[in-house]
Short mmCIF file of C-alpha atoms in Angstrom, two decimals:
data_model
loop_
_atom_site.label_atom_id
_atom_site.label_comp_id
_atom_site.label_asym_id
_atom_site.label_seq_id
_atom_site.Cartn_x
_atom_site.Cartn_y
_atom_site.Cartn_z
CA UNK A 102 -30.26 16.70 -20.43
CA UNK A 103 -33.62 18.07 -19.26
CA UNK A 104 -33.74 15.91 -16.11
CA UNK A 105 -30.66 17.43 -14.51
CA UNK A 106 -32.54 19.75 -12.17
CA UNK A 107 -34.76 17.06 -10.64
CA UNK A 108 -32.58 14.22 -9.35
CA UNK A 109 -34.13 11.61 -7.10
CA UNK A 110 -33.85 12.18 -3.33
CA UNK A 111 -30.58 11.12 -1.68
CA UNK A 112 -30.28 7.99 0.42
CA UNK A 113 -29.85 8.66 4.14
CA UNK A 114 -29.22 5.09 5.31
CA UNK A 115 -26.93 2.46 3.83
CA UNK A 116 -27.69 0.05 1.02
CA UNK A 117 -31.44 -0.53 0.74
CA UNK A 118 -30.70 -3.56 -1.43
CA UNK A 119 -27.26 -5.03 -1.97
CA UNK A 120 -25.89 -4.80 -5.51
CA UNK A 121 -25.30 -8.39 -6.58
CA UNK A 122 -23.07 -10.02 -9.15
CA UNK A 123 -26.21 -11.07 -11.03
CA UNK A 124 -27.57 -7.50 -11.16
CA UNK A 125 -24.19 -6.17 -12.35
CA UNK A 126 -24.08 -8.81 -15.08
CA UNK A 127 -27.67 -8.06 -16.14
CA UNK A 128 -26.93 -4.33 -16.31
CA UNK A 129 -23.80 -4.77 -18.41
CA UNK A 130 -25.48 -7.31 -20.68
CA UNK A 131 -27.78 -4.50 -21.82
CA UNK A 132 -24.72 -2.65 -23.15
CA UNK A 133 -22.74 -5.66 -24.37
CA UNK A 134 -25.40 -8.06 -25.71
CA UNK A 135 -24.23 -11.51 -26.66
CA UNK A 136 -20.78 -11.16 -25.07
CA UNK A 137 -19.64 -13.28 -22.15
CA UNK A 138 -19.39 -11.23 -18.96
CA UNK A 139 -17.75 -12.34 -15.70
CA UNK A 140 -18.15 -10.28 -12.52
CA UNK A 141 -16.37 -10.67 -9.17
CA UNK A 142 -16.52 -8.56 -6.02
CA UNK A 143 -13.39 -6.38 -5.72
CA UNK A 144 -13.65 -3.97 -2.77
CA UNK A 145 -15.87 -1.39 -1.14
CA UNK A 146 -15.71 2.13 0.24
CA UNK A 147 -17.92 4.31 2.39
CA UNK A 148 -20.32 5.11 -0.44
CA UNK A 149 -19.60 2.51 -3.12
CA UNK A 150 -18.87 -1.09 -3.99
CA UNK A 151 -16.42 -2.13 -6.70
CA UNK A 152 -16.70 -5.20 -8.88
CA UNK A 153 -14.08 -6.56 -11.25
CA UNK A 154 -15.52 -7.05 -14.73
CA UNK A 155 -14.24 -9.21 -17.57
CA UNK A 156 -16.06 -8.65 -20.85
CA UNK A 157 -15.28 -10.95 -23.75
CA UNK A 158 -12.57 -9.47 -26.03
CA UNK A 159 -11.96 -6.53 -23.64
CA UNK A 160 -9.29 -5.81 -21.01
CA UNK A 161 -10.20 -6.07 -17.29
CA UNK A 162 -12.41 -3.29 -15.99
CA UNK A 163 -13.98 -2.15 -12.73
CA UNK A 164 -17.54 -1.04 -12.16
CA UNK A 165 -18.12 1.30 -9.22
CA UNK A 166 -21.68 1.04 -7.90
CA UNK A 167 -22.53 4.06 -5.75
CA UNK A 168 -25.04 4.96 -3.11
CA UNK A 169 -27.03 7.99 -4.30
CA UNK A 170 -25.79 10.21 -1.47
CA UNK A 171 -25.77 13.15 -3.89
CA UNK A 172 -27.90 11.80 -6.73
CA UNK A 173 -26.74 12.43 -10.27
CA UNK A 174 -24.29 15.20 -9.33
CA UNK A 175 -21.72 12.87 -7.78
CA UNK A 176 -21.62 10.60 -10.82
CA UNK A 177 -21.66 13.41 -13.39
CA UNK A 178 -18.89 15.29 -11.61
CA UNK A 179 -16.70 12.20 -11.17
CA UNK A 180 -16.96 11.39 -14.87
CA UNK A 181 -16.15 14.98 -15.87
CA UNK A 182 -13.25 15.09 -13.40
CA UNK A 183 -11.72 11.83 -14.63
CA UNK A 184 -11.94 13.01 -18.23
CA UNK A 185 -10.35 16.35 -17.33
CA UNK A 186 -7.53 14.75 -15.34
CA UNK A 187 -6.95 12.18 -18.09
CA UNK A 188 -6.57 15.04 -20.57
CA UNK A 189 -4.01 16.73 -18.30
CA UNK A 190 -2.03 13.55 -17.60
CA UNK A 191 -1.95 12.71 -21.30
CA UNK A 192 -0.66 16.19 -22.10
CA UNK A 193 2.13 16.09 -19.52
CA UNK A 194 2.86 12.35 -19.68
CA UNK A 195 2.32 11.84 -15.98
CA UNK A 196 0.51 9.25 -13.80
CA UNK A 197 -2.62 7.72 -15.37
CA UNK A 198 -6.10 7.76 -13.86
CA UNK A 199 -9.01 5.44 -14.73
CA UNK A 200 -10.67 5.97 -18.12
CA UNK A 201 -14.47 5.92 -18.11
CA UNK A 202 -16.16 3.79 -20.75
CA UNK A 203 -19.80 3.88 -19.56
CA UNK A 204 -21.80 5.43 -16.74
CA UNK A 205 -25.41 5.73 -15.58
CA UNK A 206 -26.88 8.18 -13.07
CA UNK A 207 -30.58 7.44 -13.62
CA UNK A 208 -30.90 4.27 -11.45
CA UNK A 209 -33.17 2.55 -13.97
CA UNK A 210 -30.93 -0.45 -14.68
CA UNK A 211 -31.25 -3.86 -12.98
CA UNK A 212 -28.73 -2.52 -10.42
CA UNK A 213 -31.05 0.35 -9.37
CA UNK A 214 -27.97 2.35 -8.39
CA UNK A 215 -25.68 4.82 -10.13
CA UNK A 216 -22.57 3.25 -11.64
CA UNK A 217 -19.39 3.98 -13.59
CA UNK A 218 -17.50 1.43 -15.71
CA UNK A 219 -13.78 2.18 -16.05
CA UNK A 220 -10.55 0.41 -16.92
CA UNK A 221 -8.59 -1.29 -14.15
CA UNK A 222 -5.14 0.20 -13.64
CA UNK A 223 -2.09 -1.98 -13.05
CA UNK A 224 -0.28 -2.22 -9.73
CA UNK A 225 -0.85 -2.79 -6.03
CA UNK A 226 -1.75 -0.12 -3.51
CA UNK A 227 1.15 1.99 -2.32
CA UNK A 228 0.17 0.89 1.19
CA UNK A 229 1.02 -2.71 0.28
CA UNK A 230 4.11 -1.74 -1.72
CA UNK A 231 5.56 0.53 0.99
CA UNK A 232 7.33 -2.10 3.16
CA UNK A 233 8.91 -3.58 0.01
CA UNK A 234 10.60 -0.31 -0.95
CA UNK A 235 13.84 1.31 0.17
CA UNK A 236 14.12 5.06 0.76
CA UNK A 237 15.52 5.69 -2.74
CA UNK A 238 12.52 3.98 -4.36
CA UNK A 239 10.11 5.84 -2.09
CA UNK A 240 11.73 9.16 -2.98
CA UNK A 241 11.39 8.36 -6.69
CA UNK A 242 7.67 7.74 -6.17
CA UNK A 243 7.36 11.03 -4.29
CA UNK A 244 8.93 12.84 -7.26
CA UNK A 245 6.34 11.24 -9.55
CA UNK A 246 3.52 12.47 -7.33
CA UNK A 247 5.06 15.95 -7.26
CA UNK A 248 5.11 16.05 -11.06
CA UNK A 249 1.49 14.89 -11.15
CA UNK A 250 0.38 17.61 -8.72
CA UNK A 251 2.39 20.28 -10.53
CA UNK A 252 0.64 19.26 -13.76
CA UNK A 253 -2.82 19.63 -12.22
CA UNK A 254 -1.75 23.01 -10.85
CA UNK A 255 -1.39 24.38 -14.39
CA UNK A 256 -5.12 24.13 -15.25
CA UNK A 257 -7.06 26.94 -13.56
CA UNK A 258 -10.71 27.67 -12.91
CA UNK A 259 -12.46 30.63 -11.31
CA UNK A 260 -14.89 29.08 -8.85
CA UNK A 261 -14.87 26.53 -6.03
CA UNK A 262 -16.94 23.48 -6.91
CA UNK A 263 -16.96 20.18 -8.77
CA UNK A 264 -16.43 19.85 -12.49
CA UNK A 265 -19.32 19.08 -14.81
CA UNK A 266 -19.66 18.77 -18.59
CA UNK A 267 -20.14 22.13 -20.28
CA UNK A 268 -23.55 20.94 -21.52
CA UNK A 269 -24.81 21.11 -17.92
CA UNK A 270 -24.28 24.82 -17.52
CA UNK A 271 -27.38 26.15 -19.30
CA UNK A 272 -29.29 24.44 -16.47
CA UNK A 273 -27.17 26.04 -13.74
CA UNK A 274 -26.13 29.56 -12.85
CA UNK A 275 -23.50 30.61 -15.42
CA UNK A 276 -19.86 30.17 -14.47
CA UNK A 277 -16.66 30.47 -16.51
CA UNK A 278 -15.83 27.24 -18.30
CA UNK A 279 -12.33 26.02 -19.16
CA UNK A 280 -12.49 23.85 -22.27
CA UNK A 281 -15.33 21.34 -22.05
CA UNK A 282 -15.80 21.33 -18.26
CA UNK A 283 -16.28 23.89 -15.51
CA UNK A 284 -17.01 24.13 -11.77
CA UNK A 285 -20.59 23.84 -10.59
CA UNK A 286 -22.37 22.61 -7.46
CA UNK A 287 -19.89 21.12 -4.99
CA UNK A 288 -19.88 17.40 -4.20
CA UNK A 289 -18.01 16.59 -0.98
CA UNK A 290 -18.83 14.73 2.22
CA UNK A 291 -19.34 17.86 4.38
CA UNK A 292 -22.03 18.97 1.92
CA UNK A 293 -23.98 15.73 1.49
CA UNK A 294 -23.72 13.73 4.72
CA UNK A 295 -26.96 13.31 6.64
CA UNK A 296 -29.60 15.67 5.25
CA UNK A 297 -27.07 18.16 3.91
CA UNK A 298 -27.54 17.14 0.25
CA UNK A 299 -30.75 19.20 0.38
CA UNK A 300 -28.88 22.30 1.58
CA UNK A 301 -29.70 25.19 -0.78
CA UNK A 302 -26.17 26.61 -0.75
CA UNK A 303 -23.95 24.23 -2.71
CA UNK A 304 -22.00 26.65 -4.86
CA UNK A 305 -20.13 27.10 -7.03
CA UNK A 306 -18.49 29.51 -4.60
CA UNK A 307 -16.71 32.63 -5.81
CA UNK A 308 -13.96 32.47 -3.18
CA UNK A 309 -12.59 30.90 0.00
CA UNK A 310 -14.58 33.16 2.31
CA UNK A 311 -17.94 32.05 0.89
CA UNK A 312 -16.90 28.39 0.85
CA UNK A 313 -15.60 28.33 4.44
CA UNK A 314 -18.53 30.29 5.89
CA UNK A 315 -20.95 27.85 4.24
CA UNK A 316 -19.12 24.89 5.78
CA UNK A 317 -19.34 26.56 9.19
CA UNK A 318 -23.06 27.14 8.64
CA UNK A 319 -23.48 23.37 8.21
CA UNK A 320 -21.47 22.65 11.37
CA UNK A 321 -23.52 25.24 13.26
CA UNK A 322 -26.80 23.68 12.14
CA UNK A 323 -25.67 20.25 13.36
CA UNK A 324 -24.65 21.64 16.75
CA UNK A 325 -27.90 23.61 17.06
CA UNK A 326 -29.93 20.49 16.27
CA UNK A 327 -28.15 18.54 19.02
CA UNK A 328 -28.84 21.25 21.60
CA UNK A 329 -32.48 21.70 20.53
CA UNK A 330 -33.14 17.96 20.64
CA UNK A 331 -31.52 17.67 24.06
CA UNK A 332 -33.77 20.35 25.53
CA UNK A 333 -36.84 19.03 23.71
CA UNK A 334 -36.23 15.66 25.36
CA UNK A 335 -35.59 17.35 28.74
CA UNK A 336 -32.28 15.51 29.01
CA UNK A 337 -34.05 12.14 29.02
CA UNK A 338 -33.60 11.17 25.36
CA UNK A 339 -30.83 9.66 23.28
CA UNK A 340 -28.68 12.80 23.40
CA UNK A 341 -26.56 12.97 26.55
CA UNK A 342 -25.64 16.00 28.62
CA UNK A 343 -22.02 15.60 27.49
CA UNK A 344 -23.02 15.62 23.82
CA UNK A 345 -24.98 18.80 24.42
CA UNK A 346 -21.98 20.40 26.15
CA UNK A 347 -19.72 19.41 23.27
CA UNK A 348 -22.18 20.98 20.82
CA UNK A 349 -22.09 24.21 22.83
CA UNK A 350 -18.29 24.15 22.66
CA UNK A 351 -18.48 23.62 18.91
CA UNK A 352 -20.72 26.69 18.59
CA UNK A 353 -18.21 28.78 20.55
CA UNK A 354 -15.38 27.64 18.28
CA UNK A 355 -17.47 28.45 15.20
CA UNK A 356 -17.97 32.02 16.45
CA UNK A 357 -14.24 32.38 17.08
CA UNK A 358 -13.36 30.96 13.66
CA UNK A 359 -15.73 33.32 11.85
CA UNK A 360 -13.82 36.28 13.27
CA UNK A 361 -10.54 34.79 12.10
CA UNK A 362 -11.86 34.29 8.57
CA UNK A 363 -12.42 38.02 8.21
CA UNK A 364 -8.93 38.76 9.53
CA UNK A 365 -6.99 36.11 7.60
CA UNK A 366 -8.67 35.53 4.22
CA UNK A 367 -9.25 38.30 1.66
CA UNK A 368 -12.82 38.40 0.33
CA UNK A 369 -11.74 38.51 -3.32
CA UNK A 370 -12.40 36.34 -6.39
CA UNK A 371 -9.67 33.74 -6.75
CA UNK A 372 -8.37 31.01 -9.02
CA UNK A 373 -8.93 27.33 -8.27
CA UNK A 374 -7.41 24.02 -9.38
CA UNK A 375 -8.39 20.38 -9.12
CA UNK A 376 -7.11 18.97 -5.84
CA UNK A 377 -7.33 15.35 -4.67
CA UNK A 378 -7.60 15.77 -0.90
CA UNK A 379 -7.64 12.03 -0.18
CA UNK A 380 -4.40 10.93 -1.82
CA UNK A 381 -3.57 8.37 0.84
CA UNK A 382 -1.54 5.24 0.20
CA UNK A 383 -4.58 3.10 -0.64
CA UNK A 384 -5.60 5.48 -3.44
CA UNK A 385 -2.17 5.36 -5.10
CA UNK A 386 -1.09 2.34 -7.14
CA UNK A 387 2.51 1.24 -7.61
CA UNK A 388 4.51 -1.67 -8.98
CA UNK A 389 6.93 -3.77 -6.94
CA UNK A 390 9.77 -1.34 -7.64
CA UNK A 391 7.76 1.61 -6.35
CA UNK A 392 6.93 3.21 -9.70
CA UNK A 393 3.55 4.91 -9.40
CA UNK A 394 1.11 3.35 -11.88
CA UNK A 395 -2.13 5.15 -11.09
CA UNK A 396 -4.20 7.34 -8.79
CA UNK A 397 -7.80 6.35 -8.04
CA UNK A 398 -10.90 7.43 -6.08
CA UNK A 399 -11.87 10.71 -7.76
CA UNK A 400 -15.50 10.67 -6.64
CA UNK A 401 -15.42 13.83 -4.48
CA UNK A 402 -12.55 15.79 -6.00
CA UNK A 403 -13.30 19.50 -6.38
CA UNK A 404 -11.74 22.61 -7.86
CA UNK A 405 -10.36 24.27 -4.72
CA UNK A 406 -8.39 27.44 -3.88
CA UNK A 407 -4.69 27.52 -4.68
CA UNK A 408 -3.74 27.68 -0.99
CA UNK A 409 -5.65 24.42 -0.43
CA UNK A 410 -3.94 22.67 -3.35
CA UNK A 411 -0.50 23.80 -2.17
CA UNK A 412 -0.21 21.17 0.54
CA UNK A 413 1.28 17.74 1.13
CA UNK A 414 -0.51 14.73 -0.38
CA UNK A 415 -2.05 12.73 2.44
CA UNK A 416 0.36 9.78 2.27
CA UNK A 417 3.23 12.12 3.22
CA UNK A 418 1.72 13.45 6.44
CA UNK A 419 -0.18 10.27 7.33
CA UNK A 420 2.20 7.64 5.90
CA UNK A 421 1.55 3.89 5.67
CA UNK A 422 2.22 1.90 8.81
CA UNK A 423 2.20 -1.89 9.04
CA UNK A 424 1.51 -3.98 12.13
CA UNK A 425 4.23 -6.50 12.84
CA UNK A 426 6.90 -4.57 10.94
CA UNK A 427 9.59 -3.72 13.49
CA UNK A 428 11.41 -0.49 12.63
CA UNK A 429 13.33 2.07 14.65
CA UNK A 430 10.83 4.85 15.40
CA UNK A 431 13.38 7.66 15.08
CA UNK A 432 14.55 6.32 11.73
CA UNK A 433 10.96 6.08 10.49
CA UNK A 434 10.31 9.72 11.45
CA UNK A 435 13.57 10.79 9.80
CA UNK A 436 12.59 8.98 6.60
CA UNK A 437 9.15 10.61 6.68
CA UNK A 438 10.76 14.06 7.00
CA UNK A 439 13.18 13.25 4.19
CA UNK A 440 10.31 12.35 1.85
CA UNK A 441 8.38 15.52 2.71
CA UNK A 442 11.54 17.56 2.11
CA UNK A 443 12.03 15.77 -1.21
CA UNK A 444 8.47 16.61 -2.20
CA UNK A 445 8.89 20.31 -1.39
CA UNK A 446 12.23 20.40 -3.21
CA UNK A 447 10.63 18.93 -6.33
CA UNK A 448 7.70 21.35 -6.18
CA UNK A 449 10.13 24.25 -5.92
CA UNK A 450 11.79 23.06 -9.13
CA UNK A 451 8.57 22.21 -10.98
CA UNK A 452 6.41 25.14 -9.89
CA UNK A 453 7.98 28.12 -8.10
CA UNK A 454 4.48 29.61 -7.81
CA UNK A 455 3.27 26.51 -5.93
CA UNK A 456 6.08 26.64 -3.37
CA UNK A 457 5.62 30.38 -2.77
CA UNK A 458 1.93 29.88 -2.09
CA UNK A 459 2.71 26.90 0.16
CA UNK A 460 5.00 28.93 2.45
CA UNK A 461 2.75 32.01 2.40
CA UNK A 462 -0.57 30.34 3.26
CA UNK A 463 0.11 27.95 6.14
CA UNK A 464 -2.10 30.05 8.43
CA UNK A 465 -5.05 29.75 6.03
CA UNK A 466 -4.59 25.97 5.81
CA UNK A 467 -4.55 25.80 9.61
CA UNK A 468 -7.79 27.77 9.71
CA UNK A 469 -9.29 25.42 7.14
CA UNK A 470 -8.23 22.42 9.26
CA UNK A 471 -9.86 24.01 12.32
CA UNK A 472 -13.09 24.52 10.37
CA UNK A 473 -13.11 20.86 9.33
CA UNK A 474 -12.51 19.71 12.91
CA UNK A 475 -14.43 22.17 15.08
CA UNK A 476 -17.10 19.48 15.69
CA UNK A 477 -14.45 16.91 16.67
CA UNK A 478 -14.25 16.69 20.46
CA UNK A 479 -10.75 15.20 20.27
CA UNK A 480 -9.56 18.37 18.48
CA UNK A 481 -11.34 20.99 20.60
CA UNK A 482 -8.41 21.62 22.95
CA UNK A 483 -5.90 21.86 20.08
CA UNK A 484 -8.07 24.36 18.21
CA UNK A 485 -8.73 26.43 21.33
CA UNK A 486 -5.00 26.71 22.10
CA UNK A 487 -4.28 27.68 18.51
CA UNK A 488 -6.96 30.41 18.55
CA UNK A 489 -5.62 31.70 21.88
CA UNK A 490 -2.10 31.93 20.44
CA UNK A 491 -3.37 33.86 17.43
CA UNK A 492 -5.28 36.32 19.58
CA UNK A 493 -2.29 36.95 21.82
CA UNK A 494 0.12 37.41 18.92
CA UNK A 495 2.64 35.10 20.48
CA UNK A 496 4.52 32.31 18.79
CA UNK A 497 2.00 30.49 16.63
CA UNK A 498 2.94 26.88 15.88
CA UNK A 499 1.11 25.32 12.97
CA UNK A 500 -2.11 23.65 14.13
CA UNK A 501 -1.87 21.03 11.38
CA UNK A 502 1.81 20.29 12.06
CA UNK A 503 1.21 19.92 15.80
CA UNK A 504 -1.62 17.43 15.22
CA UNK A 505 0.40 15.27 12.82
CA UNK A 506 3.76 15.79 14.55
CA UNK A 507 5.40 17.14 11.37
#
């Protein structure tokens, strides 16, 4: 694959041209000549559009058409990740993920975008299934998710980054490879939003310290740009005085967080595992009885440190809520706690190592949360109070738990 080192520039704005049903059909016709193809719009995300595809004599499929926000790398890593996870789920007999049948990262088809064709999994979103389920059915689904996460936890890597086919590695700096895939350059929103896709430091990172410092560097650059532009415009441009003040506050928090990194996180090589950070209820599929039938949206899933993977899936700390559904608030909170307790209980049974790391590394996860949110004005006060408590060695409530009322 000689072209891997020279991908086309990333897109900074939205869709330059809209992918159409006709362009999807024309693209697929090149791969399935002479067969009847029917395409319908299915859904869309921040960086992609999904179309349902029916190809003559084939089961229903989905084609994900993606903005080239991180050209080539995002598609290659998603394909490698799906194949790796499919291998793990097949081995352990756990929840399925989409199987890739075709993909294209070159943008030379009638679509002019990168795309992946995969099978469509059965079921509705867990978000839609949630109000139909009783607490026993919900707990059974939680146990399924626990088994899935425990299965992923068994396959280890030695760098932080996204997975790529082993054939890519002669073109990249050498890293240890497990089987046919290994971690390379990271693909995640903090690293490609805006102009960040051109950032020279994209990993793979040897440990948490390198990874977190690099993320803070990106936050610092954004804050510095805001302040510089404000002064260049003499306060008369698009950037307001308040935005400049918030950027200054962000820079102060970044300085404080850098000191905490050195105190909290050892600067040693460490193992990593695949971790789906965005496992919310719309990315989990279930049947009407609550049985989990699939997990989707693997486009920015990376191999991350063990402490990061030892955490609640998103749907358990930010559970589905439905307008118009009248429930007793205290009962809802009690049920949420019960499901989180059930998850931890299952993880303790399935992976004693996982649960030990979970209890031992809450402070690191809080620090990681602060790093992710130090630019967020709504979180500034929370983060400042948390840092103050750490410095004064008083009682230190979990930053993450206080935000989500866990």
